[in-house]
C-alpha cells in the first residue's frame, strides 16, 4: 500500500528574508500564510499561491549572519523549483517587466516549454507547460 500523500511544501534556506519575500510575494505573487514573526523581518515564512506551498527559512541566525552571502553556499545549490504555468511566454514578459533576469523560454526535448531563472539566493526556478 502506498503512503497517502496530500501535498508537499519545500523549505529553502535564504540569506535575506526581506529580499526573498519581496521576490516571492511582490514579483511572483505568493502570499504569506504564516510566519515566525511579523514580516518581512521574520526567520521563517510559509507562502502560498494557487495551491502551491513554499517555506522560506533564514540560513543564519541574526547574530551569525555574515555581511554578504557565501558564494560557496550559493554555488552548492542543487535545487530547482518547477511551477506549472500555462502561458510561459506571458510569464517571461511579465518577469522582464519586473526587472527579473531570465533566459527566454525554450522547448525541451521531452516537449515541455520552459522558462528558467534564479531567485535572489541562486535557487533555480522553472515555469513550464507542455508545448503546443
C-alpha atoms as one frame of an Amber mdcrd trajectory, in Angstrom:
protein
   0.000   0.000   0.000   1.339   3.447  -0.923   1.555   6.289   1.552  -1.424
   8.663   1.293   0.353  11.926   0.422  -1.724  15.102   0.034   0.884  17.668
  -0.941   4.425  18.834  -0.480   5.936  22.034   0.830   9.618  22.599   0.071
  11.639  24.669   2.537  14.597  26.655   1.243  17.250  28.472   3.248  17.581
  32.159   2.309  20.230  34.741   3.130  17.979  37.788   3.490  14.309  37.243
   4.324  13.041  40.708   3.279  14.712  40.336  -0.142  13.336  36.829  -0.616
   9.838  37.825   0.488   9.910  40.766  -1.929  10.821  38.395  -4.768   8.371
  35.601  -3.978   5.473  37.860  -2.912   5.853  41.110  -4.832   7.214  39.596
  -8.059   5.820  36.056  -8.210   2.573  36.724  -6.338   2.837  34.429  -3.313
   1.109  35.450  -0.075   2.413  34.905   3.435   0.228  32.262   5.067   2.143
  32.105   8.354   5.434  33.366   9.775   7.546  33.158  12.901   7.375  36.935
  13.463   5.930  39.942  11.651   7.070  40.080   8.031   9.396  40.960   6.485
  11.784  40.564   9.436  10.894  37.001  10.331  13.126  33.961  10.387  10.588
  31.635   8.770   7.629  32.137   6.444   5.107  29.816   4.817   3.973  31.128
   1.432   1.015  30.084  -0.738  -0.012  30.747  -4.336  -2.872  28.938  -6.114
  -2.393  25.633  -4.317   1.419  25.869  -4.278   3.175  25.981  -0.907   6.734
  27.112  -0.209   8.529  27.777   3.056  11.467  30.133   3.492  13.839  29.982
   6.443  16.806  32.215   7.123  20.068  30.354   6.622  21.654  32.138   9.597
  20.539  33.326  12.990  20.683  37.127  13.182  23.906  37.169  15.187  25.584
  34.544  12.935  24.786  36.012   9.530  27.865  37.052   7.541  27.900  40.537
   5.966  27.442  39.046   2.481  26.145  35.739   1.091  28.734  32.971   0.992
  29.437  32.231  -2.717  30.298  28.619  -1.844  26.854  28.146  -0.338  25.094
  29.637  -3.389  27.300  27.601  -5.733  26.288  24.431  -3.914  22.551  24.875
  -4.590  21.344  21.831  -6.447  17.647  22.578  -6.375  15.173  23.850  -8.927
  11.527  24.597  -8.180   9.288  23.706 -11.130   5.968  25.528 -11.410   3.168
  24.626 -13.810   2.481  27.734 -15.913   0.072  27.563 -18.884   1.448  30.734
 -20.552   5.229  30.572 -20.268   5.704  33.409 -22.796   3.485  35.764 -20.793
   5.381  34.824 -17.623   8.647  35.685 -19.385   7.352  39.114 -20.483   5.976
  39.791 -17.005   9.245  38.878 -15.310  11.238  41.057 -17.699   8.895  43.980
 -16.924   9.693  43.460 -13.232  13.449  43.583 -13.851  13.989  39.863 -13.351
  16.802  38.324 -15.383  15.520  35.212 -17.127  16.538  33.195 -20.140  13.960
  33.151 -22.967  11.631  30.140 -22.905  12.690  27.060 -24.845  11.052  23.738
 -25.616  12.894  20.828 -24.005  13.449  17.597 -25.980  10.704  15.947 -23.899
   8.097  18.517 -25.010   7.919  20.992 -22.128   8.168  24.723 -22.807  10.377
  26.010 -20.009  11.467  29.357 -18.614  14.421  29.294 -16.219  15.622  31.929
 -13.763  17.180  32.164 -10.324  15.784  33.604  -7.116  17.846  36.090  -5.031
  19.664  33.196  -3.332  20.546  31.434  -6.568  17.902  28.717  -6.358  16.653
  27.623  -9.762  13.077  28.326 -10.770  11.390  26.940 -13.863   7.964  27.855
 -15.201   6.856  25.111 -17.578   3.948  23.736 -19.568   3.566  21.147 -22.342
   4.463  22.733 -25.670   1.624  23.138 -28.163
